[in-house]
PDB file of C-alpha atoms in Angstrom:
ATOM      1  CA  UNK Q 239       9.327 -41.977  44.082  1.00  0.00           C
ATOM      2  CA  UNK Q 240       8.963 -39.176  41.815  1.00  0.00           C
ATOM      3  CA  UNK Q 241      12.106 -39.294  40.434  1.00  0.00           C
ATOM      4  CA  UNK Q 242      11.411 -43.159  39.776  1.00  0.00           C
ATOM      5  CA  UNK Q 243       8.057 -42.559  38.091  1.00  0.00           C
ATOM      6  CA  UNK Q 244      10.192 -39.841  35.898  1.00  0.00           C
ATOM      7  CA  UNK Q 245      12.456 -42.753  34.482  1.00  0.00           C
ATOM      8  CA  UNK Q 246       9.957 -45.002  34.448  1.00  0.00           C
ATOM      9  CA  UNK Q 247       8.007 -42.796  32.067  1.00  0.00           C
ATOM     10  CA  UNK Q 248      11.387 -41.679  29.787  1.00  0.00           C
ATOM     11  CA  UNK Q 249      12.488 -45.066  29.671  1.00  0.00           C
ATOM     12  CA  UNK Q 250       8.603 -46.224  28.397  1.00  0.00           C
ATOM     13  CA  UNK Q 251       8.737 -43.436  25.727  1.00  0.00           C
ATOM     14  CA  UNK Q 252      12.450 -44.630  24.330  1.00  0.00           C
ATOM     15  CA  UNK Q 253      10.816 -47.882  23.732  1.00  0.00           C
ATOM     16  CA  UNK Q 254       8.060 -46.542  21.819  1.00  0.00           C
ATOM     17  CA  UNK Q 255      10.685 -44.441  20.059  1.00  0.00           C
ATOM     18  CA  UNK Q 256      12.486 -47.163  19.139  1.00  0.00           C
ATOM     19  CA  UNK Q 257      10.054 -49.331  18.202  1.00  0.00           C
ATOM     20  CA  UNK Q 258       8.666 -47.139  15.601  1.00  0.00           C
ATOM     21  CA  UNK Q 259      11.960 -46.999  13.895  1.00  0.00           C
ATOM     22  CA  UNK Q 260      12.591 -50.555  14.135  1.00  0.00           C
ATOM     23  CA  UNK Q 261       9.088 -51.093  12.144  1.00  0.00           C
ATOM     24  CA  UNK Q 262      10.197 -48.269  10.164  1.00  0.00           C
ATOM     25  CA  UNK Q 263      13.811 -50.746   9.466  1.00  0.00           C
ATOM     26  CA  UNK Q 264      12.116 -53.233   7.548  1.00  0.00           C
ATOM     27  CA  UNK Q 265      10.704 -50.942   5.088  1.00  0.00           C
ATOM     28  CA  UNK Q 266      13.762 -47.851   4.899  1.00  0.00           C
ATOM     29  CA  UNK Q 267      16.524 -49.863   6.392  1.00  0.00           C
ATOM     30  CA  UNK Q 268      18.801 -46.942   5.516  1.00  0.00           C
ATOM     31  CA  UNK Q 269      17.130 -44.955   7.788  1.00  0.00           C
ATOM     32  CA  UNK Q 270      17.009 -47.548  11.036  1.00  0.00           C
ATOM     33  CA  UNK Q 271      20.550 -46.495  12.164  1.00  0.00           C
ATOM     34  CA  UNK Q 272      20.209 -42.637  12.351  1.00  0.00           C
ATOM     35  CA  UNK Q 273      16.421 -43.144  14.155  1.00  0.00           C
ATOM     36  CA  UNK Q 274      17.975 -45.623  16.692  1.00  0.00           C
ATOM     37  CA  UNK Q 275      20.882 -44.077  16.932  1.00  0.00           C
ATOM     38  CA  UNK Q 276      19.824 -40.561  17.401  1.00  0.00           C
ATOM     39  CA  UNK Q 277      16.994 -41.416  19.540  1.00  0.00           C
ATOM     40  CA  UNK Q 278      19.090 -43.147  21.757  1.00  0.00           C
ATOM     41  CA  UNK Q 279      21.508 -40.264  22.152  1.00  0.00           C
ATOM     42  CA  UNK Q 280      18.763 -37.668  23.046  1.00  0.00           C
ATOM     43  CA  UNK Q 281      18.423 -39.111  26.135  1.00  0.00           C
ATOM     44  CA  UNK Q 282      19.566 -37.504  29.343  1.00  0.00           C
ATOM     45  CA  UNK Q 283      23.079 -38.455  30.055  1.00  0.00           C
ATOM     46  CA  UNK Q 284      21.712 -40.708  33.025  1.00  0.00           C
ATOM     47  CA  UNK Q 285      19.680 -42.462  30.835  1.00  0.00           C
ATOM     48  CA  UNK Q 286      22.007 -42.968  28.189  1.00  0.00           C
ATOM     49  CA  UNK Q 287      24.286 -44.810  30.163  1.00  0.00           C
ATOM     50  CA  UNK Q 288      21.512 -47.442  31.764  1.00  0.00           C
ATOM     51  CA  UNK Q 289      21.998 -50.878  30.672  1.00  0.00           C
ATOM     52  CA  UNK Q 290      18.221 -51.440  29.882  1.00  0.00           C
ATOM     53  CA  UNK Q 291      18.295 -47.874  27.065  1.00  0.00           C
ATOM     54  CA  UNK Q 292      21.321 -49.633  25.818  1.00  0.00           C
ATOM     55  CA  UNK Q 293      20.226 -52.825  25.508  1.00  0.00           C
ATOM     56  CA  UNK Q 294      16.832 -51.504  23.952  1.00  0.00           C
ATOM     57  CA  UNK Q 295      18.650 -50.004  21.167  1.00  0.00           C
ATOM     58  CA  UNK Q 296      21.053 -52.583  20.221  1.00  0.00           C
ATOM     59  CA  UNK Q 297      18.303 -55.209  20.254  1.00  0.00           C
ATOM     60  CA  UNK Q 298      16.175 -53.072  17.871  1.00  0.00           C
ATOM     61  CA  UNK Q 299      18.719 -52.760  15.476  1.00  0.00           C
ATOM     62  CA  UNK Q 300      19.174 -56.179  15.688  1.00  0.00           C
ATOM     63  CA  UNK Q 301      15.230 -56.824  15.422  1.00  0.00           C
ATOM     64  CA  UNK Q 302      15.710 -55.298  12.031  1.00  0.00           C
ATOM     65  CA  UNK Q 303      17.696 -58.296  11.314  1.00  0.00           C
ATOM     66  CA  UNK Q 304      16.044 -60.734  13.325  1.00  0.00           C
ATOM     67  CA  UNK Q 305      15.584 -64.269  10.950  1.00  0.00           C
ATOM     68  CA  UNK Q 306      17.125 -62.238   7.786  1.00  0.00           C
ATOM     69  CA  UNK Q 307      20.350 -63.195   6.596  1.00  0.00           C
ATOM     70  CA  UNK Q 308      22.456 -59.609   5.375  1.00  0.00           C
ATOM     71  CA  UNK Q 309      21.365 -58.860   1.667  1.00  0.00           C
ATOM     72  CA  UNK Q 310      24.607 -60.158  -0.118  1.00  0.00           C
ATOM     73  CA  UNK Q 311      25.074 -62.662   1.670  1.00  0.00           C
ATOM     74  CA  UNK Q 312      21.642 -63.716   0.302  1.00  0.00           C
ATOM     75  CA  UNK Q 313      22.371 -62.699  -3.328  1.00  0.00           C
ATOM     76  CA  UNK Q 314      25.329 -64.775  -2.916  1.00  0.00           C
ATOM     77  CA  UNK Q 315      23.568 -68.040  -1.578  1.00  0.00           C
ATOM     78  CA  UNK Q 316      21.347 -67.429  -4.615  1.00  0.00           C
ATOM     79  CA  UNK Q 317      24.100 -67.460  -6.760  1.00  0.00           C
ATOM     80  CA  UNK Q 318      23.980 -63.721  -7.996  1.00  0.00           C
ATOM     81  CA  UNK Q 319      28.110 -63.710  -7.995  1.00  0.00           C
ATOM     82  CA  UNK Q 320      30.024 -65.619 -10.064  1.00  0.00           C
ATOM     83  CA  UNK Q 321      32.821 -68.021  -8.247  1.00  0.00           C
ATOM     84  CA  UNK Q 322      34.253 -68.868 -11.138  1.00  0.00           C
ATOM     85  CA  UNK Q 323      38.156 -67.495 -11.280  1.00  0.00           C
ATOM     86  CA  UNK Q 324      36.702 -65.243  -8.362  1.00  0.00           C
ATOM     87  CA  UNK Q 325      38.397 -65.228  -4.717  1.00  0.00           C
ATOM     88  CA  UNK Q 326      35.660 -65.042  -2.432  1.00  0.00           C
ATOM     89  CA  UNK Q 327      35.616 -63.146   0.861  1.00  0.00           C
ATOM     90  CA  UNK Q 328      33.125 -62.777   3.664  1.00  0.00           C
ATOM     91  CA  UNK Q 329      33.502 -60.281   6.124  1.00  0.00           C
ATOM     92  CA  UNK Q 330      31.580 -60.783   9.328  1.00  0.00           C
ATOM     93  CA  UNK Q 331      31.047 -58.363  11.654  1.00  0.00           C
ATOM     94  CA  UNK Q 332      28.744 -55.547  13.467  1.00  0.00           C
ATOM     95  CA  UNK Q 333      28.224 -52.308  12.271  1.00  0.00           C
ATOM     96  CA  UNK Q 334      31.712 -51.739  11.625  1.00  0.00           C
ATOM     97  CA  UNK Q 335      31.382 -53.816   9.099  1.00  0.00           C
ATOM     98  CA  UNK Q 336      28.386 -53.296   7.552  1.00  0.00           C
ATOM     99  CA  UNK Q 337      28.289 -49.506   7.994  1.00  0.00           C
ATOM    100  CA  UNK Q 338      26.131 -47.065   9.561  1.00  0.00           C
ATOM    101  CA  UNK Q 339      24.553 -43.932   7.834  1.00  0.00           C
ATOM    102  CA  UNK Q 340      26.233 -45.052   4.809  1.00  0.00           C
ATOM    103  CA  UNK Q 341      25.564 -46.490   1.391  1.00  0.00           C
ATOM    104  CA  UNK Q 342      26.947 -50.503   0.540  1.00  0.00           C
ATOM    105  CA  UNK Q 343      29.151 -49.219  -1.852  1.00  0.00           C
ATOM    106  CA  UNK Q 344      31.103 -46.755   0.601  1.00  0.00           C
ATOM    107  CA  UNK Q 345      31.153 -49.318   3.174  1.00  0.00           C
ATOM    108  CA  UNK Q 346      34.680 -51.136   4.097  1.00  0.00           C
ATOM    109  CA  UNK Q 347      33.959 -54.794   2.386  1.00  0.00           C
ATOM    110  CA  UNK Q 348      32.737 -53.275  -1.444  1.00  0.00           C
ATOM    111  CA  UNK Q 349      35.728 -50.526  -0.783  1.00  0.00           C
ATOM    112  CA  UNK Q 350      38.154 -53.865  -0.040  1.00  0.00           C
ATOM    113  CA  UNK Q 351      37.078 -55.159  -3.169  1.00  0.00           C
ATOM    114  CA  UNK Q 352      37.272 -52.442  -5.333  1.00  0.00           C
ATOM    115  CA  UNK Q 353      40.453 -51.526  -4.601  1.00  0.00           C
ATOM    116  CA  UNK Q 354      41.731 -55.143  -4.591  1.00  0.00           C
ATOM    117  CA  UNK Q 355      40.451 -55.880  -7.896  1.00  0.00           C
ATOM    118  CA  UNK Q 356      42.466 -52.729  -9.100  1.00  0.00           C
ATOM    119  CA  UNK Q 357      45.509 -54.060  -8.292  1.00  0.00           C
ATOM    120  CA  UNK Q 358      45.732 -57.831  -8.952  1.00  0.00           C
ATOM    121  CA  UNK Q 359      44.782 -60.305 -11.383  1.00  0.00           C
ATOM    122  CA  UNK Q 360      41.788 -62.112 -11.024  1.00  0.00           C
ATOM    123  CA  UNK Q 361      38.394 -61.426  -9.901  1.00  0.00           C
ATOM    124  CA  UNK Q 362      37.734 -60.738  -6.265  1.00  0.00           C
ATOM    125  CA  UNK Q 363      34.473 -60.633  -4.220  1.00  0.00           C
ATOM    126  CA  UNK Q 364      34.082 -58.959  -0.916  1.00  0.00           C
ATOM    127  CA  UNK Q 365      30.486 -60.363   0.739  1.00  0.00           C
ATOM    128  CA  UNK Q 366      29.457 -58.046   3.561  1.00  0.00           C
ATOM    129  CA  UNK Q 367      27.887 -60.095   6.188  1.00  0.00           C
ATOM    130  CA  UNK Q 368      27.678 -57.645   8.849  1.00  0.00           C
ATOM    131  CA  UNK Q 369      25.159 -56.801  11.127  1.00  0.00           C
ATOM    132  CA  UNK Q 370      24.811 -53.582  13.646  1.00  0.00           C
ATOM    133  CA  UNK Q 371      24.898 -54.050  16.563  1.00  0.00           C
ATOM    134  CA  UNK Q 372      25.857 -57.222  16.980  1.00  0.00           C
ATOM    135  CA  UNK Q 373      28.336 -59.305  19.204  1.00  0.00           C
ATOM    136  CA  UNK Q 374      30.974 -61.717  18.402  1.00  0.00           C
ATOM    137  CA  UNK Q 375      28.821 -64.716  20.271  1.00  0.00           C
ATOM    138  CA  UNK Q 376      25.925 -63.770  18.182  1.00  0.00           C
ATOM    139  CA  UNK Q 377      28.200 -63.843  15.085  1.00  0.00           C
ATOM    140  CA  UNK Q 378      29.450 -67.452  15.958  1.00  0.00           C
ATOM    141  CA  UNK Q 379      25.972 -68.600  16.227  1.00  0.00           C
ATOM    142  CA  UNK Q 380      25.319 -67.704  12.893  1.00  0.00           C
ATOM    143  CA  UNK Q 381      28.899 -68.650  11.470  1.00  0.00           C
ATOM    144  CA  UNK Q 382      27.572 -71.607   9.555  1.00  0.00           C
ATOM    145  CA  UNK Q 383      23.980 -70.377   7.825  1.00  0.00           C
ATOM    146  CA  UNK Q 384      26.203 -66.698   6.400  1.00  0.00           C
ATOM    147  CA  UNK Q 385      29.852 -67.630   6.005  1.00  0.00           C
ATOM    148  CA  UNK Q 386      30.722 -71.274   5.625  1.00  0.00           C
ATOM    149  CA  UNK Q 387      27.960 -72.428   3.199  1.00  0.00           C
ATOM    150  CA  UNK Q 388      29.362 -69.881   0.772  1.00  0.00           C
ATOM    151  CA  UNK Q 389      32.414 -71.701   0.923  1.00  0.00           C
ATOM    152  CA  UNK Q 390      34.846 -68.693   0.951  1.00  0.00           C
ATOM    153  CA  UNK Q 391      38.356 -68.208   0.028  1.00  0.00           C
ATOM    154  CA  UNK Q 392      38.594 -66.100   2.901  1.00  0.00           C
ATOM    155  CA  UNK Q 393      36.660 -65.253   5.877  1.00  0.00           C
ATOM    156  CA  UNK Q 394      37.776 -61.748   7.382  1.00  0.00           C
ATOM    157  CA  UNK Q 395      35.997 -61.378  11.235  1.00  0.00           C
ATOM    158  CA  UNK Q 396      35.830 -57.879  13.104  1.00  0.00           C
ATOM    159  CA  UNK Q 397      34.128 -57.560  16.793  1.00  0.00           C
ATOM    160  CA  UNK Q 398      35.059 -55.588  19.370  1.00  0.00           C
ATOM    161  CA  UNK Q 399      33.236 -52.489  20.403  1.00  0.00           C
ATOM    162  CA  UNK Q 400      29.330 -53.782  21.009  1.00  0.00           C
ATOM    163  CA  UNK Q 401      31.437 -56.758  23.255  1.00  0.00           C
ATOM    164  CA  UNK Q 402      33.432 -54.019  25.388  1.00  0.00           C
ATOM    165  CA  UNK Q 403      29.941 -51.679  25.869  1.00  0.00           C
ATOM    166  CA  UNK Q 404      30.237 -51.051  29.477  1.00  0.00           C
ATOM    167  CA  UNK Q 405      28.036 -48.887  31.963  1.00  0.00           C
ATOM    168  CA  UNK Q 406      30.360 -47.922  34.742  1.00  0.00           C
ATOM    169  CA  UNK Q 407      30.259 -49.883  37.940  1.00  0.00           C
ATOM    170  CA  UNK Q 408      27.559 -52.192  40.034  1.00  0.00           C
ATOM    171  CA  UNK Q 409      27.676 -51.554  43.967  1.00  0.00           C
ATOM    172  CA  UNK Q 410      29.953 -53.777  44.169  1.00  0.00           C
ATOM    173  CA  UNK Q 411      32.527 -52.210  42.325  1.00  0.00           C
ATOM    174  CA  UNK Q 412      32.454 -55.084  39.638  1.00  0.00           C
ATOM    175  CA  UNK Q 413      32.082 -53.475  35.757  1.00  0.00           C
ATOM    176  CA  UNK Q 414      28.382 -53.931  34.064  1.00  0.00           C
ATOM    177  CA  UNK Q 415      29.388 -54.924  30.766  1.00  0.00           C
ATOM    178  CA  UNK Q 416      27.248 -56.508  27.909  1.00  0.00           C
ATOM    179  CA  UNK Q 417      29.337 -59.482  27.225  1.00  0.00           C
ATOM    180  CA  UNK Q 418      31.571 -60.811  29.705  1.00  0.00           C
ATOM    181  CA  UNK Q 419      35.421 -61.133  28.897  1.00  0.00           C
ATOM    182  CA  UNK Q 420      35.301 -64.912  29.039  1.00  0.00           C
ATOM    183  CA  UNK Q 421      32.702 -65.250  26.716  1.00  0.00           C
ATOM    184  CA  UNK Q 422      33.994 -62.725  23.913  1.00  0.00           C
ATOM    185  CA  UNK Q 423      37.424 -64.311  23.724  1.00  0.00           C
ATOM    186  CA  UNK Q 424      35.782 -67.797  23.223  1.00  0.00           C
ATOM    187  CA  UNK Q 425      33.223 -66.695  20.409  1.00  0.00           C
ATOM    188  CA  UNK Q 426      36.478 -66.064  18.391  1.00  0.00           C
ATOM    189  CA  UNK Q 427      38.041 -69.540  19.450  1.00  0.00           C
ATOM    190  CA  UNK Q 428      34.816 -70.992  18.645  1.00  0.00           C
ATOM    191  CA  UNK Q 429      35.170 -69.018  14.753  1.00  0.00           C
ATOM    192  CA  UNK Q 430      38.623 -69.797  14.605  1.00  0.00           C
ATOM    193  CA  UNK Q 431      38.430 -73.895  15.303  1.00  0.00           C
ATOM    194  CA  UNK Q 432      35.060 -73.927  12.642  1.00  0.00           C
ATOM    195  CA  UNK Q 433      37.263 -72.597  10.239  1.00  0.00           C
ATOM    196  CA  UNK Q 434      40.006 -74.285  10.683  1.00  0.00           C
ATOM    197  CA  UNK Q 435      38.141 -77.771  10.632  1.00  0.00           C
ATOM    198  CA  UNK Q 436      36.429 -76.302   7.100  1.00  0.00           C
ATOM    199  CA  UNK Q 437      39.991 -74.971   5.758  1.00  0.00           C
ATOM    200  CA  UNK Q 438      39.359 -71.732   5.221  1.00  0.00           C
ATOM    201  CA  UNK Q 439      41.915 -68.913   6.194  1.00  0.00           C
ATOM    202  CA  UNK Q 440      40.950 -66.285   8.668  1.00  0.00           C
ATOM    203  CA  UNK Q 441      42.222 -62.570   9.337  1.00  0.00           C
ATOM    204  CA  UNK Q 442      40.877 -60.562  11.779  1.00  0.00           C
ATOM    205  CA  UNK Q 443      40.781 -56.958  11.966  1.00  0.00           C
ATOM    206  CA  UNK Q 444      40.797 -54.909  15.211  1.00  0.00           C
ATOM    207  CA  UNK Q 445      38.041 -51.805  14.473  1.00  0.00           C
ATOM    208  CA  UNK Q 446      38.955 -48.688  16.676  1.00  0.00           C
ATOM    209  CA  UNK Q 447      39.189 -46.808  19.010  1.00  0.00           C
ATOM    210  CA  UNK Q 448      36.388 -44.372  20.758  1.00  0.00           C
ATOM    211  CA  UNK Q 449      36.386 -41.051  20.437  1.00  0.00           C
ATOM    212  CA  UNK Q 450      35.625 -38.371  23.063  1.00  0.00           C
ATOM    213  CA  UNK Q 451      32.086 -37.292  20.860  1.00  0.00           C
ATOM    214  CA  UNK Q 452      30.773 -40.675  21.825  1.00  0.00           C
ATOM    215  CA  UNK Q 453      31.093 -39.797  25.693  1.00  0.00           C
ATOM    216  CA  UNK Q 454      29.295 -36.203  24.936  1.00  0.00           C
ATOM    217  CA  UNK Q 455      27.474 -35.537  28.183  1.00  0.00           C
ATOM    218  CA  UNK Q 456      28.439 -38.907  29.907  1.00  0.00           C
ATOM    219  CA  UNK Q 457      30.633 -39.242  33.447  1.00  0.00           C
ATOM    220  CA  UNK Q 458      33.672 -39.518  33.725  1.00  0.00           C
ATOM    221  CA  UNK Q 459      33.166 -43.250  35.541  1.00  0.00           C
ATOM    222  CA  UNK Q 460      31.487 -44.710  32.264  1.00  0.00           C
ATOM    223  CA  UNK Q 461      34.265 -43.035  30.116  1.00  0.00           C
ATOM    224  CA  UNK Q 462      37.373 -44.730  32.454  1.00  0.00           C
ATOM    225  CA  UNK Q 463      35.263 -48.313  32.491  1.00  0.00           C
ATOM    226  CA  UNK Q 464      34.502 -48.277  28.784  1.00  0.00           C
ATOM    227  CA  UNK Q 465      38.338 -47.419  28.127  1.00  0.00           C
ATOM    228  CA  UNK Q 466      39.230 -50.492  30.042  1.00  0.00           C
ATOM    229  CA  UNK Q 467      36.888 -53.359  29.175  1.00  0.00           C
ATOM    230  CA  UNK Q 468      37.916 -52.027  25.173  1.00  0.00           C
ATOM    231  CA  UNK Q 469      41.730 -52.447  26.197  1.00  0.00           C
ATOM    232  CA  UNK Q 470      41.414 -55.678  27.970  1.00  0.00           C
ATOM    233  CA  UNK Q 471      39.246 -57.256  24.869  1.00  0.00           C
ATOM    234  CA  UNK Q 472      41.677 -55.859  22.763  1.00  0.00           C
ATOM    235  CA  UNK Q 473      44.691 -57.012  24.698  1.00  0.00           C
ATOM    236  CA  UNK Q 474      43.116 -60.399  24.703  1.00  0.00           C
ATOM    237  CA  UNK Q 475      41.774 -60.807  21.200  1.00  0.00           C
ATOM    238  CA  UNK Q 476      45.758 -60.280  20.210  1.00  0.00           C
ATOM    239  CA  UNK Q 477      47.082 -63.007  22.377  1.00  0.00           C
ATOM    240  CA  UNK Q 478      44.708 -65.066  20.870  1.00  0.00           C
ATOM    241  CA  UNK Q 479      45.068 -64.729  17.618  1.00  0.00           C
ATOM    242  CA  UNK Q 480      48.681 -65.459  18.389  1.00  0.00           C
ATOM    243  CA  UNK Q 481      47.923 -68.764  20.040  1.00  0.00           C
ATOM    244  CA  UNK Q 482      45.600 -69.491  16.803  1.00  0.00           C
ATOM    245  CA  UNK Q 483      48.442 -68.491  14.779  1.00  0.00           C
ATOM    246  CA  UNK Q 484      45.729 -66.072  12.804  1.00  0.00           C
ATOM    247  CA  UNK Q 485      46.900 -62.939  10.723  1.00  0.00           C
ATOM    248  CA  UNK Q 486      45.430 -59.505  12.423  1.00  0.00           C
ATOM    249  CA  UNK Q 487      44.984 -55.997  10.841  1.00  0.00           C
ATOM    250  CA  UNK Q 488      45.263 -54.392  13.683  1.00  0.00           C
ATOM    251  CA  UNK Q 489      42.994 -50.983  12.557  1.00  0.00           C
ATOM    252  CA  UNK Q 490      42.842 -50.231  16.205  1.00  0.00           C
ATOM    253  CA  UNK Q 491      46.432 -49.391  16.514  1.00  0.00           C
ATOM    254  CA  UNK Q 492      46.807 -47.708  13.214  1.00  0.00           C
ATOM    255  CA  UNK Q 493      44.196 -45.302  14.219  1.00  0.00           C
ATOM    256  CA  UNK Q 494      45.551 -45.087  17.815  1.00  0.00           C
ATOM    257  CA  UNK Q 495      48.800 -43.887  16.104  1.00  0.00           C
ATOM    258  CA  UNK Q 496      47.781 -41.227  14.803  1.00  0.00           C
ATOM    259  CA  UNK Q 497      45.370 -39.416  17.017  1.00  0.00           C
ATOM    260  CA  UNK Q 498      44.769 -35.970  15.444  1.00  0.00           C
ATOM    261  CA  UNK Q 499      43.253 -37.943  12.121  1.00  0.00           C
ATOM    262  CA  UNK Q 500      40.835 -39.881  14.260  1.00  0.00           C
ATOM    263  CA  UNK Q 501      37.964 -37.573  14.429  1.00  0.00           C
ATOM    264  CA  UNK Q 502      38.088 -37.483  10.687  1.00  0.00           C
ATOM    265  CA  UNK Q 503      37.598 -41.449  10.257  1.00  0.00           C
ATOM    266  CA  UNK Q 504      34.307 -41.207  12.626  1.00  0.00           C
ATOM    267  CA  UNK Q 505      30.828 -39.927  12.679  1.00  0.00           C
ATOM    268  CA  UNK Q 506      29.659 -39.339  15.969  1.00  0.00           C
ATOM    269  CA  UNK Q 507      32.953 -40.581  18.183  1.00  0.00           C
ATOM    270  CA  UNK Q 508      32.035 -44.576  17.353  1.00  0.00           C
ATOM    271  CA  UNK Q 509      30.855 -45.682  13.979  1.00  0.00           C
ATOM    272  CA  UNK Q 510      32.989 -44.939  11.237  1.00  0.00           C
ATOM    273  CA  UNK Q 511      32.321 -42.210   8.072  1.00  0.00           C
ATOM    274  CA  UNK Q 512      33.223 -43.061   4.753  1.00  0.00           C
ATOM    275  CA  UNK Q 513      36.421 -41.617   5.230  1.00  0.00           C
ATOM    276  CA  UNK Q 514      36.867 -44.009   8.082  1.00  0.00           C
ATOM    277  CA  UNK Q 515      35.730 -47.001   5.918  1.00  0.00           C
ATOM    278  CA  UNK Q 516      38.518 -46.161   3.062  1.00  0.00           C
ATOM    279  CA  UNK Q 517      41.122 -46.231   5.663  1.00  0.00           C
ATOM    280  CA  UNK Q 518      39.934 -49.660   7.028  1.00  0.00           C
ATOM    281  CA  UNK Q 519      39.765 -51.192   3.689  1.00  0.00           C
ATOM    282  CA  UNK Q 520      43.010 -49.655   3.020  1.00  0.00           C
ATOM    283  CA  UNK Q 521      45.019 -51.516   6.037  1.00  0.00           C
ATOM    284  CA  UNK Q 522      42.933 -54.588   5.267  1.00  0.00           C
ATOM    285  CA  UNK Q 523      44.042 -54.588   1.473  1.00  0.00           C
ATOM    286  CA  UNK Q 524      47.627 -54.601   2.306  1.00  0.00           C
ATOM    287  CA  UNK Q 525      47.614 -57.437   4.843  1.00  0.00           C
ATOM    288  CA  UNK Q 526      45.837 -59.366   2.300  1.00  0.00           C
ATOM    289  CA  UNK Q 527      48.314 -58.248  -0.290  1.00  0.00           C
ATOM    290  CA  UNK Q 528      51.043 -59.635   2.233  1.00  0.00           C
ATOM    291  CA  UNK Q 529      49.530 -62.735   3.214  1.00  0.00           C
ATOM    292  CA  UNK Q 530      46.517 -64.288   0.711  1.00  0.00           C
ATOM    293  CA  UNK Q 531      47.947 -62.854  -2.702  1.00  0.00           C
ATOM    294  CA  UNK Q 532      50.953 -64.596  -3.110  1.00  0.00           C
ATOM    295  CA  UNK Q 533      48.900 -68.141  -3.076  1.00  0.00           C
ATOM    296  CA  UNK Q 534      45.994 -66.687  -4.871  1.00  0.00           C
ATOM    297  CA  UNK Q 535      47.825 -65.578  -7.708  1.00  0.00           C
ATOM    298  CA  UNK Q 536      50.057 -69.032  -7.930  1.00  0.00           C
ATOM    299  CA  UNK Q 537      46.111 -70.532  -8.793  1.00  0.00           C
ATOM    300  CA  UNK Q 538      45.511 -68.635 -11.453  1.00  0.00           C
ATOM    301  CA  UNK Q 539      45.880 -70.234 -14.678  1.00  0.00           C
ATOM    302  CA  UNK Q 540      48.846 -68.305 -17.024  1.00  0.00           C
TER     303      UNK Q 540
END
């Protein structure tokens, strides 16, 4: 009982914890990550693998969001950049995406345009519509008001760790997980059949791995279960981009490759440094070299 009324307590003070830094979000959004974030990590290791301190934190840094479309994507709608001669790209995504503890400008979408408009002809824009925290469900549902009514050139789509957050086992011996296998897999179907029907290309890019910093403190069952549910999303996210017959950067393995580099790439075992964010829009660069150039340059005029 006492040990109940102890959880009950430290779980009642991570909500007020949080909830000051998600009312702190809408005012110094640059700061909502590394409040969340670190609060969330303080915990005791027992906490910090419940489902409900999880789920706490990744709905406030979604509340920072809540009704708000992503800045550019709202300078874009408003018609802040210029489409003319410009290839447009939208990258949706979670935080891997739109970058945590980080600046815009060192974040993997402004990097992908920066270095793409070094090398080609042509103007290029790179919208970042990413949110933290967020799932690839929650990105479908929101596919149409951020990333088809700017009519891209190109949408680019990233999901993977948020959907494979995992908590060990139930009594049962069946994996707690945040979003179901099932479900994850056929958010992307749903992205991949709206795009198709609105003719706009798709690649999809594979984040990364976790690193051991991210299990700091954490046992060994959450660590094995995480593993898993990220390897069987990622297993099936491939096969289905085959089926879909839709181009993949896979990041994920490119990092997995090369193992002693991958501390460098992130901050705190999950969410990528700025390092991490040059790589990404490096691998992403030269698949769209390979694939989306070749057509983009036959438009332009000579």
């Amino acid at each position: 009982m006492r040990r109940r009324r102890i959880l009950t307590l430290a779980l009642s003070l991570l909500v007020l914890i949080l909830a000051a830094a998600g009312l702190f979000a809408w005012r110094f959004p640059l700061f909502t990550g590394n409040l969340v974030l670190g609060s969330f990590r303080a915990l005791p290791a027992g906490l910090r693998g419940s489902p409900t301190a999880w789920s706490v934190a990744r709905q406030l840094l979604l509340w920072q969001y809540r009704d708000k479309m992503p800045e550019e994507v709202k300078k874009a709608k408003q018609g802040r950049f210029g489409r003319e001669k410009e290839f447009l790209i939208v990258a949706l995504g979670d935080s891997t995406t739109r970058g945590v503890q980080i600046s815009a400008v060192n974040a993997w979408p402004f990097q992908l345009q920066q270095r793409i408009t070094r090398s080609v002809r042509g103007g290029v824009r790179v919208v970042n519509a990413g949110i933290p925290g967020e799932t690839a469900p929650q990105g479908y549902r929101r596919l149409e008001r951020d990333v088809l009514s700017l009519k891209p050139d190109l949408v680019i789509v990233g999901y993977l760790i948020n959907d494979s957050r995992s908590f060990g086992v139930d009594a049962t011996g069946r994996p707690r997980v945040l979003i179901e296998y099932d479900d994850y897999l056929a958010a992307f179907a749903k992205i991949f059949a709206a795009l198709k029907e609105a003719g706009i290309p798709v690649l999809v890019f594979t984040c990364h791995p976790l690193q051991p910093a991210f299990f700091h403190g954490q046992p060994e069952e959450i660590q094995i279960v995480q593993n898993m549910m990220l390897a069987a999303r990622l297993d099936g996210l491939r096969n289905l981009c085959q089926q879909w017959q839709v181009p993949l950067a896979d990041t994920f393995a490119a990092i997995q490759a090369d193992p002693d580099q991958a501390d460098l790439y992130l901050r705190d075992g999950m969410h990528l440094n700025e390092v991490g964010h040059r790589r990404v829009a490096e691998w992403i660069q030269q698949k769209w070299l390979e694939i989306f150039w070749p057509a983009w340059r036959d438009r332009q005029p000579e």
